Short mmCIF file of C-alpha atoms in Angstrom, two decimals:
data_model
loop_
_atom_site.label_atom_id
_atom_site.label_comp_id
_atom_site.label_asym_id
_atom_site.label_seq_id
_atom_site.Cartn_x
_atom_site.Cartn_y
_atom_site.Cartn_z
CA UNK A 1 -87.54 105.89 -34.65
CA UNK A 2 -90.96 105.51 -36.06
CA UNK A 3 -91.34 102.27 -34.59
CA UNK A 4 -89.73 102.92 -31.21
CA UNK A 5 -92.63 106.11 -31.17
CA UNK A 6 -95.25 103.65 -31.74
CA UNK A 7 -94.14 101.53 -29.48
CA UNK A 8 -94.22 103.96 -26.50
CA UNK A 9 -98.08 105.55 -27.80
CA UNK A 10 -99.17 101.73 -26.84
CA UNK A 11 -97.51 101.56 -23.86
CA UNK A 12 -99.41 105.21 -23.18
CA UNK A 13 -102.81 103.89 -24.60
CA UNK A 14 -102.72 100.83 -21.97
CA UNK A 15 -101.17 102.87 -18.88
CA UNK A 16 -104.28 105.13 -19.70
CA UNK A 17 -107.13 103.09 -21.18
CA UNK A 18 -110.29 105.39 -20.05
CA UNK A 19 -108.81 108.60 -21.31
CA UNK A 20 -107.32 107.05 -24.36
CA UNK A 21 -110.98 105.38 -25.10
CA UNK A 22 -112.38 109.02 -24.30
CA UNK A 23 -110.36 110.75 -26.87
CA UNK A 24 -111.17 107.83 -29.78
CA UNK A 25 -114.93 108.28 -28.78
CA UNK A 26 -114.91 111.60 -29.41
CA UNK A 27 -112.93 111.57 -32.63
CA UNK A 28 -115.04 108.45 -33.62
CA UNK A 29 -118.01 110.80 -32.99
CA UNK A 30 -116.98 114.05 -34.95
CA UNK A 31 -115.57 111.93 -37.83
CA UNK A 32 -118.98 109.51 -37.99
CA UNK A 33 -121.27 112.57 -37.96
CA UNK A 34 -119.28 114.64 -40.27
CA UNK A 35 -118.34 111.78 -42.84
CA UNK A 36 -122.33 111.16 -42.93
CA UNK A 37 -123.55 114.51 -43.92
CA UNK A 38 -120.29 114.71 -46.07
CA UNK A 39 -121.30 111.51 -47.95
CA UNK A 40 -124.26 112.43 -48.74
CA UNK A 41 -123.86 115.72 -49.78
CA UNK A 42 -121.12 114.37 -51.95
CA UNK A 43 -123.72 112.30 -53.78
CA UNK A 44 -125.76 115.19 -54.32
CA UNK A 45 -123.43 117.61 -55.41
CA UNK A 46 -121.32 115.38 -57.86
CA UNK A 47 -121.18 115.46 -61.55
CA UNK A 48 -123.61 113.45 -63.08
CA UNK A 49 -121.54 113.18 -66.36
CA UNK A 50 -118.00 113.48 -65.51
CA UNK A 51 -115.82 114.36 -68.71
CA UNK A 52 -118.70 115.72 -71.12
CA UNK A 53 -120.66 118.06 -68.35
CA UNK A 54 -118.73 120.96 -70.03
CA UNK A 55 -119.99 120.34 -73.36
CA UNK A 56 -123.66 119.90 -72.42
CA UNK A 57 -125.96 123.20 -72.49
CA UNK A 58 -129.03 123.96 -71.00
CA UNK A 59 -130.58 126.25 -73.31
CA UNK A 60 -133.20 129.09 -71.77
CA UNK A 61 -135.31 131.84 -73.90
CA UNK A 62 -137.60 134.86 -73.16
CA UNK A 63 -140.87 134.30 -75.34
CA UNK A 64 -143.27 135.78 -72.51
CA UNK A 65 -145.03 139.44 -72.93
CA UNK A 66 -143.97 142.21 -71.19
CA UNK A 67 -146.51 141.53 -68.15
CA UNK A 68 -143.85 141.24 -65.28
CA UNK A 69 -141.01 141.58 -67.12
CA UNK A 70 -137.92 142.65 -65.04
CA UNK A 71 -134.80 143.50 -67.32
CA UNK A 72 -132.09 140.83 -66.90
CA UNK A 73 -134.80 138.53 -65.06
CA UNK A 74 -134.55 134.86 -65.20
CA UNK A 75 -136.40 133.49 -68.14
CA UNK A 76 -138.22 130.18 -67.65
CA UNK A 77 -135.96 127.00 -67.27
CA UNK A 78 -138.37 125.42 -70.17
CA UNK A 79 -138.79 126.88 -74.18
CA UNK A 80 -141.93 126.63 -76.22
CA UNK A 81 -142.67 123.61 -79.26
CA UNK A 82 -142.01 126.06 -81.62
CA UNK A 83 -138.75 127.53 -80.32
CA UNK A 84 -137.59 123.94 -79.59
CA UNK A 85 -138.40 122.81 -83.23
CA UNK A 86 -136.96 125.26 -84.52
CA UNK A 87 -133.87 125.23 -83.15
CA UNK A 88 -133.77 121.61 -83.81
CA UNK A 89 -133.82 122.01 -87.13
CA UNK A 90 -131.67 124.49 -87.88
CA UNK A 91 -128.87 122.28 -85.55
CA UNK A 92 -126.43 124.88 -84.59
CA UNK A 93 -125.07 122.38 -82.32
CA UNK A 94 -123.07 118.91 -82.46
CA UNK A 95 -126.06 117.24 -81.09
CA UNK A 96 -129.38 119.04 -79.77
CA UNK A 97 -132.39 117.29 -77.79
CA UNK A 98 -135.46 118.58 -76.21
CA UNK A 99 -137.92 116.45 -74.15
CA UNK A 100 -140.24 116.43 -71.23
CA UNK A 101 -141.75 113.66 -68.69
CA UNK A 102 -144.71 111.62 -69.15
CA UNK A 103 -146.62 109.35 -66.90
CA UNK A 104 -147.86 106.36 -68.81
CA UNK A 105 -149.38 103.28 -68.30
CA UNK A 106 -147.73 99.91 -69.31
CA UNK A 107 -149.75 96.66 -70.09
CA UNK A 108 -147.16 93.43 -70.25
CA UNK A 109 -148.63 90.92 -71.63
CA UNK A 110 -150.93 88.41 -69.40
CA UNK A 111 -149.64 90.82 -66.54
CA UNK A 112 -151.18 93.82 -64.32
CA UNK A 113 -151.40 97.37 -66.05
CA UNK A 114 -149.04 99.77 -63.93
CA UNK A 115 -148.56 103.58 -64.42
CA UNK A 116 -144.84 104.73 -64.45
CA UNK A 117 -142.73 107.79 -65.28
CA UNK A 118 -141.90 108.32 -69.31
CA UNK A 119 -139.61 110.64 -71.37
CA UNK A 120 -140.75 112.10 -74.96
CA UNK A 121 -137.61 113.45 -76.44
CA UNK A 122 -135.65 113.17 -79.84
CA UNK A 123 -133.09 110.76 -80.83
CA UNK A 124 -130.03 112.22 -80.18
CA UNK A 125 -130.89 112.31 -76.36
CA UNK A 126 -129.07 108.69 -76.19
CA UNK A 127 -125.57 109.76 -77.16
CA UNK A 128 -125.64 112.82 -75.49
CA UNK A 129 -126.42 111.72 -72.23
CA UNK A 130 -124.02 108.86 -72.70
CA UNK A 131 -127.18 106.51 -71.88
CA UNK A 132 -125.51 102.66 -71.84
CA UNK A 133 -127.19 100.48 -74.49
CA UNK A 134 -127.66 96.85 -72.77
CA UNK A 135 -129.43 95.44 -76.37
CA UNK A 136 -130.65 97.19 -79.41
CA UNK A 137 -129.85 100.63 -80.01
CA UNK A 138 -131.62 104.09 -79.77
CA UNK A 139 -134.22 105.71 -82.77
CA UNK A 140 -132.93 107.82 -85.62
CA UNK A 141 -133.57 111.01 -86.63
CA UNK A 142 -136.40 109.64 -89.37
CA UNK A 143 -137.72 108.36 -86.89
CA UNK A 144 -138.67 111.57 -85.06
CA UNK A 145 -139.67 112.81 -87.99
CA UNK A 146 -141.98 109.43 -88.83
CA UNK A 147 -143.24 109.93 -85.01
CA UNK A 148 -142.51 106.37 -85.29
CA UNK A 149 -144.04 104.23 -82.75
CA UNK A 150 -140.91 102.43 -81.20
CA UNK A 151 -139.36 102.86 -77.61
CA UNK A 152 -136.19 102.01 -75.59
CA UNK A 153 -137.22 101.01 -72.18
CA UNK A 154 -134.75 101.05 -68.61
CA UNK A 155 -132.80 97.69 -67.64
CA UNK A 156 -135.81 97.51 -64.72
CA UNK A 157 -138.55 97.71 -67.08
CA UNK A 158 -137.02 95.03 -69.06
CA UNK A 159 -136.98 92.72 -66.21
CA UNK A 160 -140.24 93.67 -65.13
CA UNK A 161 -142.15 93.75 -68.32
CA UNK A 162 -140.34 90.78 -70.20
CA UNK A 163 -138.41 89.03 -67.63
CA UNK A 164 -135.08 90.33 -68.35
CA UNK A 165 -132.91 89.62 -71.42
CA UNK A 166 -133.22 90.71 -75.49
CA UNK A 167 -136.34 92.42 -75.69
CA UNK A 168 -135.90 94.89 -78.48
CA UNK A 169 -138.59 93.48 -81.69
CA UNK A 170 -141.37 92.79 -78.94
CA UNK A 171 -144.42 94.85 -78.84
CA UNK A 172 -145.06 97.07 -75.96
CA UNK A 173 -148.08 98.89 -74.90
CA UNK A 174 -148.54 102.65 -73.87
CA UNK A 175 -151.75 103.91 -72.62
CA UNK A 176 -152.67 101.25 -75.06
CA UNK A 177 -150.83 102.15 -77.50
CA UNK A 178 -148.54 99.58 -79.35
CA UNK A 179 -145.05 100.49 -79.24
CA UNK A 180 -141.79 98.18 -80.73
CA UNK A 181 -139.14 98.19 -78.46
CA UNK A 182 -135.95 98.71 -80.04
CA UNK A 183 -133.26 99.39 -77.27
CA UNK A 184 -132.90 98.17 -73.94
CA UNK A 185 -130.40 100.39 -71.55
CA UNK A 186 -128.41 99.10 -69.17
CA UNK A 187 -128.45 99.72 -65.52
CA UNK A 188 -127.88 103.96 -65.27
CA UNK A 189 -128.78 106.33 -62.98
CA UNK A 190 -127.02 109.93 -63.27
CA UNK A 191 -127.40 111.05 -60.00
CA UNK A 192 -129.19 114.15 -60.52
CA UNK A 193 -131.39 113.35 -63.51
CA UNK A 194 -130.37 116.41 -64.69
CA UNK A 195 -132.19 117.03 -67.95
CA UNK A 196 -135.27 117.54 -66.10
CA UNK A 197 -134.89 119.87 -62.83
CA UNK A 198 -138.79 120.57 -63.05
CA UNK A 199 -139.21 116.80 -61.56
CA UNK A 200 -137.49 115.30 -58.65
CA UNK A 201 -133.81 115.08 -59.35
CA UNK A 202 -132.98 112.17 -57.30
CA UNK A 203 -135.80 109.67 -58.68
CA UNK A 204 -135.11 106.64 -60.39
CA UNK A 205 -134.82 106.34 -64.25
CA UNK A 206 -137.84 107.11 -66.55
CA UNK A 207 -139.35 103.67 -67.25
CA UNK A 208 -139.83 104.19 -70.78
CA UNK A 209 -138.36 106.61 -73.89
CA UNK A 210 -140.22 107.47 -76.71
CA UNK A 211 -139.92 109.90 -79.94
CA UNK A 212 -141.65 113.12 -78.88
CA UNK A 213 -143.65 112.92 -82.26
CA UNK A 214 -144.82 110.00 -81.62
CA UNK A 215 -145.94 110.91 -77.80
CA UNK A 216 -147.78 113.96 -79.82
CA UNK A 217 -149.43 111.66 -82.08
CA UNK A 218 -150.69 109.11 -79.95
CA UNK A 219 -151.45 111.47 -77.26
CA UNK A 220 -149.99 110.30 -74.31
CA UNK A 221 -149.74 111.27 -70.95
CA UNK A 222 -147.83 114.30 -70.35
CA UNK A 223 -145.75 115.25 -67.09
CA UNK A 224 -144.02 118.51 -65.29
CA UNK A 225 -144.03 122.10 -65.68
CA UNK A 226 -146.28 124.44 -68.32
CA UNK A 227 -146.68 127.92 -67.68
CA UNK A 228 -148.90 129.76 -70.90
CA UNK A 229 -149.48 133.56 -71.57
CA UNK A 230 -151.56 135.66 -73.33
CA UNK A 231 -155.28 133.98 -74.36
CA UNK A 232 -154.27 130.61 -74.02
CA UNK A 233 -158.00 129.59 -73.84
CA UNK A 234 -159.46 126.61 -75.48
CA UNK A 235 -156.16 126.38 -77.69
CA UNK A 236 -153.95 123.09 -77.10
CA UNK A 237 -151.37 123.79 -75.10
CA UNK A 238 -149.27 121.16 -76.64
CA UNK A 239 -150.09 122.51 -80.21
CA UNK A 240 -146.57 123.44 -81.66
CA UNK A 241 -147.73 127.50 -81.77
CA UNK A 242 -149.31 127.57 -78.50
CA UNK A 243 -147.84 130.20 -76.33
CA UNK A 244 -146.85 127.76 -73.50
CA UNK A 245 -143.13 126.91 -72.23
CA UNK A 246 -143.23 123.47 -71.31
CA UNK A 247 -140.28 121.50 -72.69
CA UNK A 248 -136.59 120.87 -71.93
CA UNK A 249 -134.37 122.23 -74.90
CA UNK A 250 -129.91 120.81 -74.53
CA UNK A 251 -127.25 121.39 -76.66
CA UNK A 252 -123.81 119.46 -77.16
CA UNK A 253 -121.06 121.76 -78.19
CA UNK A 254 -118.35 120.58 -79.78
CA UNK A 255 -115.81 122.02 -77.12
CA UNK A 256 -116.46 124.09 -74.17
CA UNK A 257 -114.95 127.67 -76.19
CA UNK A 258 -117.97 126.82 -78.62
CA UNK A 259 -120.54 128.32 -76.08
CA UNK A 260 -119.91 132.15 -76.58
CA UNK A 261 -121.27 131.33 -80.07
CA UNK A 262 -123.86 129.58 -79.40
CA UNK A 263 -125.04 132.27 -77.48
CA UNK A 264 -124.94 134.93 -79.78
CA UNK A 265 -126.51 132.62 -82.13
CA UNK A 266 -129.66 132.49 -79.54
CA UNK A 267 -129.79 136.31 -79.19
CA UNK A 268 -129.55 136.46 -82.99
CA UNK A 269 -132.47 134.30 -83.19
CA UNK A 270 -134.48 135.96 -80.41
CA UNK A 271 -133.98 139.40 -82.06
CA UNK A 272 -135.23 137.83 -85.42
CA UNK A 273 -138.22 136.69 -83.36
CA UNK A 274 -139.08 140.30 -82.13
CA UNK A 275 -139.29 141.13 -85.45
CA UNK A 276 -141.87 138.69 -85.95
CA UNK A 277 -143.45 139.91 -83.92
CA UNK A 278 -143.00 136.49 -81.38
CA UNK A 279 -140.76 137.38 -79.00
CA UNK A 280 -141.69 141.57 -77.24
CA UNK A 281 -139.05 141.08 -74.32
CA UNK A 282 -135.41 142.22 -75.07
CA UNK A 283 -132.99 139.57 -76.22
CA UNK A 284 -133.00 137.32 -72.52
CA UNK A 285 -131.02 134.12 -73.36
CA UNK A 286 -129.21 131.81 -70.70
CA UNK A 287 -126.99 129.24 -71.70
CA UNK A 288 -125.36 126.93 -69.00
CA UNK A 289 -123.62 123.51 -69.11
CA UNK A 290 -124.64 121.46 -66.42
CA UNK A 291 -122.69 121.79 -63.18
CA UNK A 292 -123.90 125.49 -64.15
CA UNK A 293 -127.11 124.36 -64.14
CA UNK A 294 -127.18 122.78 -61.10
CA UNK A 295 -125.67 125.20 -58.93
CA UNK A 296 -127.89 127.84 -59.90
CA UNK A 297 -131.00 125.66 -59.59
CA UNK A 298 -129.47 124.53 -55.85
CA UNK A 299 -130.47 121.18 -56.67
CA UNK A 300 -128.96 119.97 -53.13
CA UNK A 301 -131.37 120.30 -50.45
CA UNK A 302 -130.71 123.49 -47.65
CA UNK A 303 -131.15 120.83 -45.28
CA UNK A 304 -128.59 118.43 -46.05
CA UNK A 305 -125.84 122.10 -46.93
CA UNK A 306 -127.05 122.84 -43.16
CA UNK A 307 -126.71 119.42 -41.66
CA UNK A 308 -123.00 119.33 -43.63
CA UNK A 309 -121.84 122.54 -41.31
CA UNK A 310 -123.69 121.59 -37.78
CA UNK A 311 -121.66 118.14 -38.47
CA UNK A 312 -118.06 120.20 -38.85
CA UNK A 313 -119.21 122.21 -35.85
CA UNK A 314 -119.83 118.92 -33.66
CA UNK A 315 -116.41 118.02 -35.24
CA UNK A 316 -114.74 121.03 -34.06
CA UNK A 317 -116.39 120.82 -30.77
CA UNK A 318 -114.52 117.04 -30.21
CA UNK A 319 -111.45 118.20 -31.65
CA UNK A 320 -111.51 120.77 -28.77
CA UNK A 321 -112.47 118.42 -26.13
CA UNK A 322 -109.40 116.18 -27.68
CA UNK A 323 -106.88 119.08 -27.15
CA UNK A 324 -108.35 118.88 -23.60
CA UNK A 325 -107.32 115.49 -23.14
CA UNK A 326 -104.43 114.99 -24.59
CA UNK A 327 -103.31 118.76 -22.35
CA UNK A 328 -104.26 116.73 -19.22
CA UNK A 329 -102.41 113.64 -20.45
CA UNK A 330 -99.49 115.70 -21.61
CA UNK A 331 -99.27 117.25 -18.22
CA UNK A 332 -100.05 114.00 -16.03
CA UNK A 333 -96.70 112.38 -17.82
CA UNK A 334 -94.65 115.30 -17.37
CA UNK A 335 -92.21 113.31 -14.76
CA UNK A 336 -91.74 110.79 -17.71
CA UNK A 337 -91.02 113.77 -20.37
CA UNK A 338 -88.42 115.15 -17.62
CA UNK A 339 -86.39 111.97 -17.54
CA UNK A 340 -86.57 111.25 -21.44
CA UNK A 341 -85.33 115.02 -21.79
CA UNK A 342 -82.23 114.29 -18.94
CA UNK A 343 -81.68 111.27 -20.76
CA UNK A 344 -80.47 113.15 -24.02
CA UNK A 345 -84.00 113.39 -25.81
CA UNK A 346 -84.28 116.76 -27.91
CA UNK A 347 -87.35 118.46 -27.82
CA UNK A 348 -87.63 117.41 -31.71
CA UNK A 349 -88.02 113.94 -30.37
CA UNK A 350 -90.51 114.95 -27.56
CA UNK A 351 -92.68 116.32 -29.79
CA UNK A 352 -92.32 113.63 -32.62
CA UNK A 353 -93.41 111.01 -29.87
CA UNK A 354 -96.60 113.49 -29.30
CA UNK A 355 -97.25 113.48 -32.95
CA UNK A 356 -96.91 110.01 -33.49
CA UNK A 357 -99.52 109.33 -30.38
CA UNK A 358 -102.08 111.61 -32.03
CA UNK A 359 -101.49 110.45 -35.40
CA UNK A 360 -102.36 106.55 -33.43
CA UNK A 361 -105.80 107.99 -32.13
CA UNK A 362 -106.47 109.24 -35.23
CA UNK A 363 -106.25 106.19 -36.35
CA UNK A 364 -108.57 104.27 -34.05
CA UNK A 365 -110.87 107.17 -33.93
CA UNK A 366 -111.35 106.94 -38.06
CA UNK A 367 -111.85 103.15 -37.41
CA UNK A 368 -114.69 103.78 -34.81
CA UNK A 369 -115.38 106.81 -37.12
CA UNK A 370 -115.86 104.72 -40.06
CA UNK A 371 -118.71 102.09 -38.09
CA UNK A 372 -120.29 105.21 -36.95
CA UNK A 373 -120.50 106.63 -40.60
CA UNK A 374 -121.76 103.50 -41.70
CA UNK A 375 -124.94 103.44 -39.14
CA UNK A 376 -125.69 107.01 -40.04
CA UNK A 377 -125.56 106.38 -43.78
CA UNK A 378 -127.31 103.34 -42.82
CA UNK A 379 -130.12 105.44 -40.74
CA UNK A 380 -130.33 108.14 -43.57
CA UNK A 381 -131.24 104.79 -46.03
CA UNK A 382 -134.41 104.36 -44.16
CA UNK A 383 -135.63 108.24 -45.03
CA UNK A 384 -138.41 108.81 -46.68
CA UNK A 385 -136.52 111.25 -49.58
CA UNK A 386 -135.89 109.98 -52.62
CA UNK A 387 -131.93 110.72 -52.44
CA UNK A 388 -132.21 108.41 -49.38
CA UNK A 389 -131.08 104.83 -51.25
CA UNK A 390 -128.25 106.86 -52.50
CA UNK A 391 -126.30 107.61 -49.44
CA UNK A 392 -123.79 104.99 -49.45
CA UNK A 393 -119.92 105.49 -48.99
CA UNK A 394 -117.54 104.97 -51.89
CA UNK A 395 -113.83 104.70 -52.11
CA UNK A 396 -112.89 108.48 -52.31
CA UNK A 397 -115.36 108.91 -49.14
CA UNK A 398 -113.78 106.14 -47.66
CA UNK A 399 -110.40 107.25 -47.96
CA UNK A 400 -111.65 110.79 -46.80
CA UNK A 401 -112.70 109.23 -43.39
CA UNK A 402 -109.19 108.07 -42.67
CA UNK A 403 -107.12 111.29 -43.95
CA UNK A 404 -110.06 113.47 -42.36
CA UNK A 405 -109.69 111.52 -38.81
CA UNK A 406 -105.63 111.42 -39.44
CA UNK A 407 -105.95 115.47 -40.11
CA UNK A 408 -108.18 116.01 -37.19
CA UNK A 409 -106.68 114.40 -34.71
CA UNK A 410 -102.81 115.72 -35.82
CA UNK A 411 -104.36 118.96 -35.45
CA UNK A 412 -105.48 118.81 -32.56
CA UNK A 413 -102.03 116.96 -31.13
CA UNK A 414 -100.37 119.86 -32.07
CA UNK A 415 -100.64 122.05 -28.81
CA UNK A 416 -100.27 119.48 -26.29
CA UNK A 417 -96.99 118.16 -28.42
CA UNK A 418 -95.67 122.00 -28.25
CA UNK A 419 -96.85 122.07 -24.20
CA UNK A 420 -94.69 118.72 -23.95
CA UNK A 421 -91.49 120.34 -25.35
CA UNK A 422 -91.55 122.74 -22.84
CA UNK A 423 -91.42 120.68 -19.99
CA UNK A 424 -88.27 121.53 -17.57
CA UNK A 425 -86.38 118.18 -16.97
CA UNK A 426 -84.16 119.89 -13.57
CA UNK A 427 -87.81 120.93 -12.48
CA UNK A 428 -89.06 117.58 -13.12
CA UNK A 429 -86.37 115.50 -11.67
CA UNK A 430 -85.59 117.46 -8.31
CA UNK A 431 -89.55 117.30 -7.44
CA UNK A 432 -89.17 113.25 -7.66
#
């Protein structure tokens, strides 16, 4: 019966070509404008390490005085040297890192000095990111504490710097600085970057990783967010007991059920800090993993969670301008319903052969839907933002343009199927 349905939603499409090509217009419309916005807030929103995001901690203390504290406040997203040290060393994790960005220039050999973005942070910030080794491998934990001069650079760098291939031995130079390269990643790009949320979280890789010690030691260029307190003048801010919050402090847990202890173990340690005498704020301690930590830092732009709903709106406004159509066409073919229904057609099969027709537009409209998705993710490419190059459709969103315009467009069949049922075939016939 399927087939014989079909078969009559054709013969309907070409006895009514302009209203048919109405109704997939304005499907094609709502679907292409929704599946857009949807795409790219998709990309924004997703997880930018699927199966270990649980198990990955943002960690957040209170060191500041009491000069605008608020009880229960938010303390800074970024810890102190000496906080971050510390809990280094005492490694109540699996695996701890802290870091922050750098801006650097690079000198390849017989080519053009260029600045570009860097990352001091500790060893273990390579396996738990999950960051793909191409060549080489990442530094050690001597190695931090060595400040040893070595680096592992991005996949682009590689290319750019030494023409692609097995870098890792060769010498590269920092703010002219030598630095061995011993790892070379492969092409990655967690979409946010979301170790640091005090930079853009949609930029490109850093260009360049090195030990934090060494950064320190050969004073490089330092990057991002610092806020000090208290009589910070003429100190160094980057001094390891400066009273400045500047770096980036994440914890790997062994299992997600690990984090309640973790936490007490950081208001532990900040009440043995106020003791000190370092900490004079209450116990203030925030510990999220990293969807966590991207939701509450809203790290997808109001404009593109606004443009998402005025897109569902436009869609609801075509799905009602379908129901329209597909009322007039219901009622234009009501002389055909009237003799199908004499004939010995239930209403079951009236409304079936309704379905099926809507379910065909659907169809087409997620076809046309699909080309207009394409130019808008297309036009969004050609934005300015730095999320822009991202907005591209993959399979799930692909499939999601078909079940969404199938979905719609059922929907919306709905009430004109129903309206067809209820057609009188005596009326019908004794009027012809």
């Amino acid at each position: 019966m399927f087939g014989y349905y079909c078969n009559l939603a054709l013969r309907s499409f070409r006895r009514n070509r302009m209203l048919t090509a109405l109704m997939v217009l304005a499907i094609a419309l709502g679907i292409g404008a929704s599946m857009t916005t949807l795409t790219v807030f998709h990309v924004l929103s997703g997880d930018p390490i699927p199966g270990k995001s649980d198990r990955l901690f943002h960690v957040q203390l209170d060191p500041e005085p009491m000069t605008g504290y608020m009880a229960g406040g938010e303390p800074s997203r970024n810890m102190t040297r000496f906080d971050s040290e510390t809990l280094l060393h005492e490694a109540r994790g699996k695996r701890q890192a802290f870091m922050t960005g750098g801006f650097v220039a690079l000198e390849p050999e017989g080519g053009t000095p260029y600045f570009t973005d860097a990352r001091y942070t500790t060893g273990a910030f390579f396996p738990m990111f999950d960051a793909p080794l191409a060549f080489g491998r990442g530094w050690s934990a001597q190695n931090d504490a060595d400040a040893a001069r070595v680096a592992v650079i991005s996949a682009e760098t590689n290319q750019k710097v030494f023409g692609g291939g097995d870098s890792t031995g060769k010498t590269l130079r920092i703010d002219g600085n030598a630095f061995q390269v011993i790892g070379v990643l492969a092409p990655w790009r967690p979409t946010p970057r979301f170790w640091d949320l005090n930079l853009d979280g949609f930029e490109t890789l850093e260009s360049v990783f090195v030990p934090f010690s060494a950064a320190m030691d050969a004073e490089l260029s330092r990057m991002g967010s610092m806020s000090c307190w208290g009589d910070s003048s003429g100190i160094d801010s980057n001094a390891r007991n400066a009273p400045c919050a500047w770096l980036q402090y994440w914890v790997e847990l062994d299992s997600p059920g690990d984090a309640a202890a973790y936490r007490d173990y950081l208001l532990a340690y900040s009440e043995q800090q106020r003791q000190a005498g370092r900490f004079v704020r209450p116990a203030n301690v925030r510990l999220r993993d990293v969807r966590a930590h991207l939701d509450h830092a809203q790290i997808v732009p109001g404009d593109v969670r606004l443009q998402v709903w005025l897109a569902f709106g436009f869609l609801l406004v075509c799905l009602v301008n379908t129901v329209g159509l597909l009322l007039a066409k219901s009622l234009r073919r009501a002389s055909e319903i009237g003799v199908r229904r004499s004939l010995g057609a239930s209403r079951k099969a009236i409304f079936a052969q309704f379905v099926v027709e809507a379910g065909a537009i659907g169809v087409a409209g997620g076809i046309a839907g699909l080309v207009v998705a394409l130019f808008g993710l297309w036009a969004v490419r050609q934005a300015p933002s730095t999320y822009a190059e991202l907005a591209r459709l993959d399979p799930a969103m692909l499939l999601t343009t078909f079940v969404l315009s199938i979905a719609a467009t059922l929907l919306a069949g709905l009430l004109p199927a129903w309206r067809a049922t209820q057609v009188m075939p005596a009326i019908q016939l004794k009027s012809n």
